[in-house]
XYZ file of C-alpha atoms in Angstrom:
774
model
C -101.630 -94.998 225.234
C -100.516 -92.587 227.948
C -98.551 -93.955 230.882
C -101.048 -92.709 233.440
C -103.817 -94.592 231.706
C -101.704 -97.687 231.462
C -100.777 -97.714 235.163
C -103.444 -95.526 236.807
C -102.725 -95.853 240.479
C -99.568 -97.814 241.194
C -96.043 -96.837 242.055
C -93.394 -97.855 239.551
C -91.442 -99.842 242.129
C -94.294 -101.506 244.011
C -94.524 -105.306 243.951
C -97.257 -107.781 244.631
C -97.478 -108.348 248.418
C -95.731 -111.554 249.373
C -98.812 -112.668 251.307
C -100.964 -112.613 248.193
C -100.557 -115.277 245.524
C -99.169 -113.933 242.265
C -101.148 -115.228 239.263
C -98.014 -114.921 237.140
C -96.403 -117.719 239.149
C -99.260 -120.189 238.922
C -98.143 -123.448 237.367
C -94.436 -122.669 237.548
C -91.957 -124.924 239.336
C -89.454 -123.584 241.874
C -86.555 -122.816 239.462
C -88.985 -121.132 237.064
C -90.350 -118.990 239.888
C -86.833 -118.085 240.929
C -86.060 -116.986 237.374
C -89.207 -114.851 237.266
C -88.588 -113.156 240.620
C -84.840 -112.555 240.138
C -85.258 -109.326 238.233
C -82.091 -107.454 239.258
C -78.588 -108.117 238.021
C -77.347 -110.541 235.361
C -79.200 -113.861 235.128
C -78.444 -116.933 233.049
C -81.512 -119.117 232.688
C -79.985 -122.430 231.636
C -83.044 -124.144 230.201
C -82.856 -127.748 229.035
C -85.017 -129.198 226.276
C -88.722 -129.200 227.126
C -88.291 -127.452 230.475
C -90.765 -124.603 229.922
C -88.294 -121.788 229.274
C -90.792 -119.801 227.179
C -93.285 -119.797 230.031
C -90.605 -118.620 232.476
C -89.258 -115.952 230.133
C -92.724 -114.611 229.382
C -93.702 -114.547 233.057
C -90.465 -112.714 233.912
C -91.178 -110.066 231.306
C -94.721 -109.688 232.588
C -93.443 -109.513 236.173
C -91.183 -106.556 235.340
C -94.068 -104.708 233.690
C -96.647 -105.531 236.353
C -94.368 -104.531 239.243
C -93.571 -101.174 237.585
C -89.834 -101.777 237.561
C -89.733 -100.417 234.036
C -92.062 -99.027 231.441
C -92.645 -101.428 228.530
C -90.651 -99.072 226.283
C -87.650 -99.462 228.617
C -87.337 -103.222 228.069
C -85.283 -104.729 225.257
C -86.455 -108.284 224.551
C -84.749 -110.077 221.677
C -85.787 -113.281 219.919
C -84.400 -115.133 216.907
C -87.553 -115.514 214.825
C -90.626 -113.421 214.094
C -92.749 -116.380 215.147
C -91.138 -116.438 218.598
C -91.590 -112.658 218.920
C -95.287 -112.910 218.019
C -95.812 -115.762 220.447
C -94.135 -113.849 223.274
C -96.135 -110.697 222.537
C -99.372 -112.697 222.624
C -98.469 -114.421 225.899
C -97.391 -111.212 227.604
C -100.540 -109.497 226.325
C -102.632 -112.221 227.930
C -100.866 -111.630 231.249
C -100.600 -107.826 231.383
C -103.298 -106.662 228.980
C -102.891 -103.547 226.813
C -99.486 -102.686 228.301
C -97.897 -105.030 225.784
C -98.802 -102.562 223.006
C -96.207 -100.201 224.459
C -93.303 -102.618 223.895
C -91.562 -101.333 220.748
C -88.338 -103.177 221.524
C -89.700 -106.729 221.533
C -88.620 -108.443 218.324
C -85.849 -110.152 216.391
C -82.240 -108.976 216.315
C -82.635 -107.656 212.792
C -85.983 -105.920 213.289
C -84.746 -104.068 216.386
C -81.403 -103.200 214.772
C -83.207 -101.858 211.691
C -85.393 -99.642 213.880
C -82.337 -98.286 215.693
C -80.368 -97.787 212.485
C -83.106 -95.722 210.848
C -82.792 -93.300 213.769
C -79.032 -92.929 213.323
C -78.408 -93.805 209.664
C -76.522 -90.581 208.946
C -73.764 -91.675 211.348
C -72.746 -94.418 208.893
C -73.322 -92.432 205.716
C -76.885 -93.574 205.009
C -80.238 -91.825 204.886
C -83.068 -92.941 207.144
C -85.049 -94.326 204.193
C -82.292 -96.777 203.239
C -83.202 -99.972 201.375
C -82.536 -103.448 202.788
C -81.490 -105.649 199.870
C -82.229 -109.376 199.686
C -79.921 -112.225 198.689
C -80.703 -112.002 194.976
C -79.893 -108.290 194.867
C -76.713 -108.924 196.835
C -75.520 -111.556 194.368
C -76.357 -109.337 191.415
C -74.355 -106.486 192.901
C -71.367 -108.698 193.681
C -71.359 -110.101 190.153
C -71.188 -106.552 188.801
C -68.198 -105.801 191.004
C -66.432 -109.025 190.043
C -66.971 -108.295 186.360
C -65.820 -104.697 186.720
C -62.584 -105.883 188.348
C -61.920 -108.330 185.513
C -62.104 -111.397 187.765
C -63.223 -114.802 186.451
C -66.628 -115.265 188.060
C -66.612 -118.992 187.335
C -63.449 -119.438 189.369
C -64.438 -116.957 192.059
C -68.262 -117.115 192.234
C -70.307 -114.271 193.648
C -71.993 -116.722 196.005
C -68.638 -117.596 197.552
C -67.856 -113.907 198.074
C -71.326 -113.386 199.591
C -70.617 -116.215 202.031
C -67.306 -114.638 203.047
C -68.892 -111.211 203.576
C -71.714 -112.722 205.608
C -69.165 -114.537 207.808
C -67.149 -111.364 208.320
C -70.218 -109.371 209.303
C -71.348 -112.114 211.687
C -67.958 -111.723 213.366
C -68.380 -107.948 213.614
C -65.532 -107.302 211.159
C -65.353 -104.254 208.883
C -63.166 -104.349 205.749
C -60.269 -102.777 207.633
C -60.492 -105.417 210.375
C -59.667 -108.404 208.173
C -56.416 -110.144 208.968
C -54.197 -111.812 206.366
C -55.959 -115.173 206.684
C -59.431 -113.709 206.183
C -58.167 -111.600 203.291
C -56.920 -114.758 201.548
C -60.376 -116.363 201.796
C -61.382 -114.916 198.425
C -59.547 -114.440 195.121
C -56.044 -115.049 196.491
C -55.884 -112.078 198.821
C -58.515 -109.779 197.334
C -61.167 -110.387 199.976
C -60.646 -107.071 201.737
C -60.729 -105.086 198.490
C -63.993 -106.634 197.303
C -65.557 -106.263 200.766
C -64.695 -102.553 200.716
C -65.958 -102.126 197.129
C -69.205 -103.811 198.106
C -69.725 -101.619 201.172
C -68.953 -98.481 199.150
C -71.445 -99.516 196.476
C -74.140 -100.170 199.077
C -73.575 -96.745 200.590
C -73.870 -95.106 197.137
C -77.201 -96.903 196.661
C -78.389 -95.888 200.150
C -78.770 -99.572 200.922
C -77.570 -102.239 203.290
C -77.889 -105.996 203.568
C -79.126 -107.906 206.621
C -75.646 -108.260 208.042
C -75.206 -104.476 207.956
C -78.173 -103.893 210.259
C -76.263 -105.183 213.262
C -72.766 -104.287 212.080
C -73.647 -100.637 211.414
C -75.320 -100.324 214.823
C -72.325 -101.953 216.504
C -70.047 -99.431 214.780
C -72.277 -96.553 215.910
C -72.351 -97.748 219.517
C -68.568 -98.165 219.506
C -67.748 -94.771 218.004
C -70.531 -92.500 219.335
C -70.542 -92.620 223.095
C -73.550 -90.337 223.382
C -75.700 -92.773 221.388
C -74.449 -95.725 223.436
C -75.208 -93.997 226.730
C -78.650 -92.992 225.479
C -79.662 -96.616 224.947
C -77.853 -97.900 228.014
C -80.025 -95.519 230.069
C -83.172 -96.406 228.131
C -82.930 -100.192 228.322
C -83.273 -100.876 232.031
C -83.822 -104.559 231.329
C -82.413 -106.687 228.540
C -83.778 -110.164 227.850
C -82.510 -112.554 225.193
C -83.994 -115.859 224.053
C -81.916 -118.711 222.527
C -78.682 -117.056 223.650
C -76.639 -120.119 222.647
C -77.395 -119.274 219.001
C -75.937 -115.751 219.053
C -73.042 -114.942 216.754
C -70.176 -112.583 217.538
C -71.749 -109.349 216.292
C -74.988 -110.058 218.178
C -73.012 -110.852 221.312
C -70.966 -107.640 221.105
C -74.073 -105.538 220.403
C -75.962 -106.987 223.380
C -73.017 -106.726 225.761
C -72.605 -103.013 225.028
C -76.292 -102.235 225.554
C -76.468 -104.196 228.823
C -73.504 -102.476 230.489
C -75.665 -99.623 231.772
C -78.024 -101.242 234.292
C -76.572 -104.756 233.950
C -80.062 -106.192 234.298
C -79.611 -108.732 231.544
C -81.320 -112.108 231.500
C -80.325 -114.580 228.802
C -82.147 -117.833 228.226
C -80.514 -120.716 226.442
C -79.097 -124.198 226.478
C -75.442 -124.777 225.674
C -76.334 -128.408 224.924
C -78.529 -127.254 222.021
C -76.022 -124.992 220.268
C -76.084 -126.516 216.762
C -75.750 -123.586 214.354
C -72.029 -122.865 214.106
C -72.356 -123.006 210.310
C -74.537 -119.894 210.622
C -71.938 -118.165 212.764
C -73.376 -119.087 216.175
C -70.763 -119.420 218.928
C -71.468 -121.636 221.921
C -68.660 -119.759 223.732
C -71.011 -116.781 224.155
C -73.198 -118.618 226.657
C -70.274 -120.493 228.230
C -68.540 -117.230 229.203
C -71.632 -115.353 230.382
C -70.551 -115.480 234.028
C -67.175 -114.046 233.076
C -68.737 -111.249 231.020
C -71.117 -110.365 233.847
C -69.454 -111.057 237.227
C -71.883 -112.071 239.937
C -74.364 -113.498 237.449
C -76.924 -115.869 238.872
C -77.277 -119.185 237.038
C -80.705 -120.791 237.311
C -81.038 -124.285 235.856
C -84.390 -125.403 234.477
C -84.062 -129.189 234.533
C -87.587 -130.522 234.952
C -88.677 -131.747 231.545
C -92.385 -131.763 230.681
C -92.020 -133.473 227.301
C -90.292 -136.839 227.363
C -90.249 -140.102 229.288
C -87.510 -140.931 231.850
C -85.695 -143.354 229.526
C -85.505 -140.810 226.693
C -84.164 -138.111 229.009
C -81.629 -140.430 230.637
C -80.334 -141.586 227.254
C -79.981 -138.006 226.027
C -78.349 -136.817 229.255
C -75.864 -139.690 229.277
C -74.927 -138.938 225.681
C -74.330 -135.217 226.168
C -72.212 -135.890 229.271
C -69.436 -136.917 226.883
C -68.986 -133.261 225.860
C -66.352 -131.338 227.768
C -67.394 -127.788 226.767
C -70.660 -127.440 228.689
C -72.068 -125.813 231.811
C -73.773 -128.987 232.957
C -77.296 -129.935 233.974
C -79.377 -133.092 234.309
C -82.869 -133.339 232.899
C -85.513 -135.190 234.898
C -89.244 -135.702 234.716
C -92.119 -136.455 237.039
C -93.559 -138.794 234.424
C -93.421 -142.533 235.036
C -92.805 -145.495 232.756
C -92.268 -145.298 229.049
C -90.273 -147.317 226.545
C -86.511 -147.463 226.419
C -84.758 -145.892 223.459
C -84.728 -148.579 220.771
C -81.583 -149.069 218.719
C -82.149 -151.211 215.625
C -79.297 -152.518 213.503
C -80.175 -153.355 209.896
C -78.237 -154.734 206.959
C -78.315 -151.774 204.571
C -80.000 -148.518 203.633
C -82.960 -150.055 201.742
C -83.707 -152.342 204.685
C -83.578 -149.306 206.980
C -86.256 -147.603 204.869
C -88.376 -150.775 204.822
C -88.065 -151.177 208.583
C -89.097 -147.576 209.251
C -92.088 -148.013 206.943
C -93.116 -151.227 208.709
C -92.796 -149.629 212.157
C -94.915 -146.640 211.127
C -97.605 -148.876 209.632
C -97.700 -150.761 212.936
C -98.066 -147.516 214.899
C -100.822 -146.408 212.534
C -102.719 -149.662 213.125
C -102.413 -149.041 216.855
C -104.092 -145.653 216.431
C -101.092 -143.310 216.384
C -101.756 -140.246 214.182
C -99.221 -139.827 211.391
C -98.884 -136.154 212.338
C -97.228 -137.276 215.585
C -94.564 -139.328 213.814
C -91.297 -137.797 212.600
C -88.230 -139.107 210.796
C -85.130 -137.001 211.443
C -82.060 -137.159 209.229
C -78.590 -135.648 209.529
C -78.470 -134.542 205.877
C -81.135 -133.964 203.260
C -79.823 -136.595 200.847
C -80.864 -139.291 203.357
C -84.540 -138.691 202.656
C -84.446 -140.188 199.145
C -84.613 -143.883 200.079
C -87.291 -143.200 202.685
C -89.374 -141.215 200.207
C -89.115 -143.968 197.596
C -90.202 -146.572 200.154
C -93.143 -144.464 201.283
C -94.224 -144.027 197.661
C -94.122 -147.797 197.192
C -96.311 -148.529 200.241
C -98.599 -145.516 199.857
C -97.513 -143.769 203.067
C -98.434 -140.081 203.257
C -95.505 -137.846 204.187
C -94.293 -134.265 204.020
C -90.866 -132.676 203.958
C -90.388 -129.815 206.434
C -87.696 -127.186 205.967
C -87.004 -128.191 202.376
C -88.383 -129.719 199.237
C -89.088 -133.334 198.444
C -85.961 -134.929 197.091
C -86.920 -134.766 193.420
C -88.228 -131.197 193.817
C -84.929 -129.680 194.929
C -83.416 -127.217 192.473
C -80.206 -129.139 191.824
C -82.132 -132.390 191.294
C -84.540 -130.680 188.893
C -81.567 -129.292 186.991
C -79.977 -132.735 186.658
C -83.313 -134.267 185.664
C -83.759 -131.585 182.997
C -80.430 -132.590 181.442
C -81.484 -136.242 181.526
C -84.910 -135.493 180.055
C -83.342 -133.596 177.160
C -80.970 -136.500 176.541
C -83.883 -138.949 176.541
C -86.293 -136.716 174.633
C -84.875 -134.036 172.295
C -88.286 -132.391 171.921
C -88.577 -131.579 175.650
C -88.592 -127.774 175.356
C -89.114 -127.221 179.104
C -85.981 -129.205 179.871
C -84.031 -127.263 177.246
C -85.067 -123.922 178.746
C -83.976 -125.038 182.205
C -80.481 -126.227 181.242
C -79.853 -123.700 178.470
C -77.825 -121.442 180.774
C -77.457 -123.693 183.836
C -74.756 -123.456 185.000
C -74.044 -119.965 183.756
C -72.393 -120.153 180.357
C -73.023 -116.645 178.993
C -76.223 -117.379 177.041
C -78.725 -114.618 177.681
C -82.435 -113.999 177.159
C -81.922 -112.465 173.720
C -80.302 -115.633 172.406
C -83.126 -117.739 173.843
C -85.689 -115.421 172.238
C -84.065 -115.939 168.823
C -84.102 -119.709 169.311
C -87.808 -119.544 170.189
C -88.542 -117.459 167.098
C -86.648 -119.880 164.868
C -88.415 -122.874 166.444
C -91.861 -121.352 165.856
C -91.038 -120.465 162.257
C -89.753 -123.964 161.485
C -92.182 -125.886 163.698
C -89.350 -127.758 165.424
C -88.279 -128.308 169.078
C -85.985 -125.778 170.723
C -83.035 -128.180 170.767
C -83.197 -128.658 166.984
C -83.731 -124.932 166.461
C -80.637 -124.291 168.574
C -78.557 -126.536 166.342
C -79.922 -124.975 163.173
C -79.452 -121.392 164.318
C -75.746 -121.998 164.928
C -75.376 -122.464 161.149
C -76.540 -118.884 160.618
C -75.251 -115.467 161.494
C -78.222 -114.714 163.735
C -76.093 -114.944 166.873
C -72.841 -113.265 167.879
C -69.837 -115.520 167.459
C -69.349 -116.096 171.191
C -72.969 -117.090 171.801
C -72.995 -119.250 168.659
C -69.885 -121.164 169.700
C -71.129 -121.667 173.257
C -74.525 -122.887 172.078
C -72.973 -125.222 169.510
C -70.673 -126.720 172.166
C -73.667 -127.343 174.442
C -75.690 -129.066 171.729
C -72.708 -131.224 170.748
C -72.420 -132.266 174.387
C -76.112 -133.183 174.498
C -75.723 -135.271 171.330
C -72.698 -137.050 172.790
C -74.553 -137.751 176.056
C -77.449 -139.142 174.022
C -75.115 -141.629 172.350
C -73.523 -142.397 175.715
C -76.928 -143.194 177.213
C -77.280 -146.128 174.787
C -74.218 -147.924 176.136
C -73.760 -146.560 179.655
C -75.617 -147.266 182.898
C -77.876 -144.375 183.971
C -75.880 -143.686 187.136
C -72.617 -143.348 185.235
C -74.356 -141.210 182.636
C -75.541 -138.641 185.164
C -72.123 -138.467 186.817
C -70.477 -137.846 183.454
C -73.116 -135.344 182.425
C -72.835 -133.298 185.620
C -69.051 -133.190 185.350
C -68.835 -132.355 181.653
C -71.584 -129.720 181.802
C -69.663 -127.836 184.498
C -72.524 -128.200 186.987
C -70.448 -130.049 189.581
C -67.540 -127.626 189.233
C -69.859 -124.631 189.682
C -71.152 -126.006 192.998
C -67.652 -126.926 194.163
C -66.434 -123.413 193.421
C -69.045 -121.874 195.737
C -67.433 -123.498 198.796
C -70.486 -122.976 201.011
C -72.433 -125.278 203.336
C -75.407 -124.972 200.989
C -73.424 -126.006 197.915
C -71.904 -128.939 199.823
C -75.418 -130.155 200.654
C -76.469 -129.806 197.030
C -73.488 -131.887 195.942
C -74.509 -134.572 198.458
C -78.000 -134.592 196.949
C -76.586 -135.074 193.444
C -74.443 -137.951 194.704
C -77.569 -139.536 196.153
C -79.373 -139.019 192.827
C -76.667 -141.000 191.028
C -76.919 -143.715 193.672
C -80.677 -143.903 193.198
C -80.189 -144.376 189.458
C -78.022 -147.452 190.048
C -81.210 -149.415 190.656
C -82.461 -148.856 187.094
C -81.379 -150.516 183.881
C -82.338 -147.709 181.533
C -82.680 -143.964 181.676
C -86.283 -144.275 180.548
C -87.161 -146.535 183.480
C -85.689 -144.073 185.934
C -87.436 -141.033 184.433
C -90.727 -142.929 184.520
C -90.181 -143.651 188.208
C -89.501 -139.972 188.917
C -92.682 -138.966 187.087
C -94.712 -141.305 189.281
C -93.069 -139.938 192.426
C -93.680 -136.320 191.425
C -97.346 -137.121 190.745
C -97.833 -138.596 194.196
C -98.452 -135.326 196.086
C -101.665 -135.304 198.094
C -103.659 -132.621 199.888
C -101.604 -130.659 202.392
C -104.269 -131.080 205.081
C -103.992 -134.887 205.081
C -102.475 -136.673 208.079
C -98.810 -137.200 207.150
C -95.519 -138.409 208.540
C -93.010 -135.580 208.929
C -89.535 -135.965 207.412
C -86.965 -133.297 208.217
C -83.369 -132.632 209.183
C -82.428 -132.536 212.852
C -81.492 -128.863 212.499
C -84.989 -128.046 211.235
C -86.585 -130.043 214.085
C -85.144 -127.915 216.884
C -88.006 -126.531 218.957
C -90.481 -129.188 217.768
C -91.705 -132.350 219.445
C -93.457 -135.568 218.362
C -94.850 -138.631 220.129
C -92.799 -140.993 217.966
C -89.398 -140.134 216.501
C -87.247 -142.242 214.158
C -83.569 -141.304 213.860
C -81.955 -142.909 210.828
C -78.411 -143.249 209.558
C -76.602 -143.313 212.910
C -73.289 -144.572 211.523
C -69.800 -143.133 211.568
C -69.327 -140.829 208.611
C -73.049 -140.130 208.345
C -73.694 -139.077 211.937
C -71.356 -137.713 213.139
C -70.834 -136.213 209.710
C -67.454 -137.046 208.215
C -67.328 -133.663 206.493
C -67.958 -131.866 209.791
C -65.203 -133.830 211.541
C -62.725 -133.211 208.748
C -63.396 -129.481 208.756
C -63.789 -128.820 212.472
C -62.103 -131.575 214.475
C -62.976 -131.767 218.169
C -65.214 -128.683 218.167
C -67.320 -130.155 215.362
C -67.517 -133.514 217.134
C -69.006 -131.824 220.202
C -71.502 -129.937 218.050
C -72.479 -133.184 216.306
C -73.072 -134.677 219.752
C -75.243 -131.704 220.697
C -77.177 -132.331 217.503
C -77.719 -135.943 218.583
C -78.964 -134.674 221.954
C -81.432 -132.375 220.198
C -82.612 -135.274 218.021
C -83.354 -137.602 220.934
C -85.142 -134.928 222.985
C -87.642 -134.258 220.166
C -89.396 -137.496 221.209
C -92.201 -137.473 223.759
C -93.071 -141.165 224.039
C -90.868 -143.310 221.793
C -87.465 -142.796 220.205
C -86.099 -145.311 217.704
C -82.535 -145.116 216.334
C -81.479 -147.093 213.271
C -78.031 -147.849 211.881
C -77.042 -149.913 208.851
C -74.084 -152.258 208.493
C -73.659 -151.288 204.844
C -74.167 -148.097 202.870
C -73.730 -147.606 199.178
C -71.390 -144.649 198.766
C -70.107 -143.505 195.375
C -71.251 -146.746 193.788
C -69.513 -149.031 196.285
C -71.008 -151.001 199.137
C -69.005 -149.908 202.166
C -69.332 -151.485 205.585
C -70.140 -149.081 208.391
C -69.863 -149.157 212.138
C -72.554 -147.730 214.403
C -72.232 -144.123 215.488
C -70.155 -143.550 218.607
C -73.212 -141.724 219.959
C -75.039 -145.039 220.338
C -72.307 -146.419 222.578
C -72.345 -143.246 224.666
C -75.965 -143.698 225.773
C -76.394 -145.504 229.134
C -77.142 -149.205 228.574
C -79.897 -149.249 231.198
C -82.022 -146.942 229.068
C -81.410 -148.512 225.663
C -83.019 -151.581 224.121
C -80.883 -153.236 221.455
C -82.358 -155.035 218.487
C -80.058 -156.198 215.725
C -79.742 -159.053 213.255
C -76.033 -158.357 212.946
C -73.419 -160.519 214.617
C -71.825 -159.188 217.756
C -74.789 -157.166 218.954
C -74.471 -154.518 221.634
C -71.204 -155.791 223.077
C -69.477 -155.449 219.702
C -70.342 -151.849 218.999
C -69.745 -150.760 222.562
C -66.290 -152.332 222.417
C -65.617 -150.579 219.126
C -66.219 -147.234 220.803
C -64.460 -147.818 224.094
C -62.009 -145.133 225.147
C -59.057 -147.188 223.943
C -60.428 -148.007 220.504
C -62.009 -144.702 219.495
C -59.944 -143.621 216.475
C -60.811 -140.013 217.205
C -59.900 -140.065 220.886
C -56.180 -139.524 220.313
C -56.852 -136.671 217.897
C -59.165 -135.062 220.421
C -56.668 -135.364 223.274
C -53.785 -134.108 221.126
C -55.825 -131.160 219.883
C -56.828 -130.276 223.427
C -53.218 -130.462 224.538
C -52.243 -128.076 221.760
C -55.133 -125.769 222.580
C -56.564 -126.396 219.133
C -60.073 -127.385 218.122
C -58.955 -128.709 214.772
C -57.543 -132.149 214.251
C -56.289 -133.983 211.181
C -58.895 -135.577 208.945
C -60.216 -138.629 210.740
C -60.576 -141.701 208.567
C -63.471 -144.145 208.545
C -62.721 -146.936 211.016
C -63.889 -149.686 208.698
C -63.000 -149.620 205.017
C -64.084 -153.087 203.891
C -65.907 -152.796 200.606
C -68.296 -155.080 198.726
C -68.585 -155.391 194.987
C -71.302 -153.157 193.549
C -74.613 -154.550 192.321
C -75.375 -156.729 190.298
C -73.398 -159.039 192.645
C -75.884 -160.001 195.353
C -75.168 -159.035 198.957
C -75.620 -161.351 201.928
C -79.061 -161.249 203.472
C -79.612 -159.736 206.943
C -78.339 -161.968 209.691
C -76.059 -163.997 207.390
C -72.343 -163.560 206.865
C -70.785 -163.186 203.443
C -69.051 -166.536 203.882
C -72.246 -168.439 204.688
C -73.979 -166.879 201.724
C -71.192 -167.823 199.339
C -71.172 -171.408 200.611
C -74.862 -171.901 199.845
C -75.629 -171.630 196.100
C -78.694 -169.692 195.075
C -81.564 -171.575 193.447
C -82.137 -170.585 189.808
C -85.013 -168.300 188.983
C -87.124 -169.915 186.282
C -90.242 -169.079 184.269
C -93.348 -169.062 186.428
C -91.344 -168.692 189.660
C -92.805 -166.481 192.371
C -90.249 -163.841 193.424
C -89.896 -160.772 195.611
C -88.366 -157.404 194.651
C -87.474 -154.804 197.284
C -89.208 -151.993 195.403
C -91.965 -153.672 193.360
C -93.018 -156.391 195.819
C -94.213 -159.896 194.862
C -94.557 -161.081 191.278
C -94.285 -163.964 188.827
C -91.522 -164.425 186.222
C -93.142 -164.089 182.766
C -90.059 -164.060 180.506
C -86.305 -164.464 180.769
C -83.346 -163.402 178.626
C -79.998 -164.163 180.214
C -79.933 -162.387 183.570
C -82.792 -160.076 182.573
C -86.302 -160.952 183.712
C -89.763 -159.697 182.837
C -91.938 -160.006 185.921
C -95.649 -159.413 186.397
C -95.779 -157.713 189.798
C -98.983 -157.774 191.795
C -99.022 -154.004 192.411
C -96.518 -152.481 189.982
C -97.433 -154.293 186.759
C -94.886 -155.749 184.368
C -91.275 -154.632 184.913
C -87.902 -155.594 183.460
C -85.289 -156.233 186.161
C -81.951 -157.985 186.605
C -82.219 -161.345 188.374
C -79.798 -160.275 191.110
C -82.392 -157.778 192.333
C -84.991 -160.437 193.182
C -85.160 -163.434 195.453
C -87.393 -166.464 195.371
C -90.465 -166.051 197.513
C -90.900 -168.612 200.248
């Protein structure tokens, strides 16, 4: 479309007359209007959760176009996701009509950088038709380089090197920029060499990865002043959404482009910066006023989402952070429930309580689609999923797979299935070269051919083929060692509890070591999931019982269009909102995450607190927080104290409900300034100018004996329980089991019972897992 046709009769610098109402400003509050009308100079739109920042940002973009301050092609507008870019394009199109079609520079960081790089590819040794490789291609290429250099890929995995390279590119570092510490991050000082080999190989292939899109353009802008000045002149206005999530290379790239006209508007919330593990740096938004002197800071504080109690609780919590610009959310809404904090005895009771609360809401007419359960880590979903299966509650996992559908869990289950059933060919194929043990497709093809000829399962064919010369010696020895391991695990399964079996199996197969060697956030999460798998198996007497349970769970999937409860991590929930939100596992070591505190000290504590703030502000009407007095960790019942974040919320906006002794006064006293075990570390680190502190230890280390010893019931101390002997369970007795419900004892052998359950049928359980029904 030609410019004259787009703007047929208006001057480029004319504005709507002040006497006439501007339709772009309809429905906006005063700070939003100010943000829209402040078009010149640097602007920081500090937008709290639910304050309508998208509406303000879109209206500001439309205002610039409608008032002819710049042609659409002279505006750089950057978002973090394609979805956000599409939504903004649609909104602006609704406001300004066909002019939005002339906005080629509205998109994500990577899409805009790719468009720029194709124009100037030759300046970094590429051709304009370069290929952008994905993660799988990147790993394949790195493995080739590691092999060519004679490095042990098991000790120095390609995935670990990929993580290092991604981190370096997020920081805007080229191979020559690495310091001694960064160089030591891979293969004992070979990080720089492998980074350079990788970049050289990419250039030879006329390819780049996603990190290169921004890094190459940053290098071009730094070294070719004519190109930099060209785009500084072109982009009269720069607008950036979610600025608190920018990493170093994005920050440097934007700062260079905005130095021309200095009309940069960034929108973000320092209190919602929760992606440091992706390279995001909250410091970018905190120093905006320093980077752009004279910047105007406009705070959007009126929240349109949540009730006053929810906002006050969240605001009081985030006030404990020192590294923030500061704002206070408020709402014109009236009433609403206080934030409920529920203390329960243990993890299973937490899952039961959440299920009961959701069933109550459902009876009251609340749609399941407006109910969410948010967890700090993915492994926490397992107990909730099992409970929902037991009561028939429809649910969906957002941002990940159901627990038993995750790749690492499927791998472990495949090992267990092959141990339980040697003829399970699908399980054999999955574990055959998982983790990588040098067995390729040709070896598997020969095993298949032998199995078909003999009419036997793959596992037996694998054993038989090792007695022949069909395979090279190395493959034969590796395969024979694997099958001997499987046979040994099969014997072990007859005398070992299922949980101990899976721990042994994962260690001896090399699966655990392979994940540990990756040293990435993803691999750490996968290890947590495997730990939770072993914990789940502690509830079952035999491997067969557990595998049967998993089969029933996997068969429980219903139509995607059904009304379902949403289960997701807090990170995945950012940007979403629900009427009713349940936040589970708010105990020290779980949330805040012990691993995060150990690795990041004070800086990680503040990010964990920002994550808690994000979690609370997802709720529109009701927010319920649960914490358990006991968690089973690594096979041991360990007592826990409530998260410090609970004590940091203002008491006037919190409603306590707990069956545990001490109540609110106890946990608030535990997290007073004088008793916080992390407070001294935080103060010392601040005094040293460091954001890293020594590993903080769990405040309470009292442990209980593992099941089958029975734990005290909720609301009763261990002493009172021990003083009151338990009535014997006898034939015909009516009992209750946490998972299977009510039933009648049909047979008894020592401490093992056969019980006819009303809904689950006949099951064999240990007597310590049931209690007499009242």
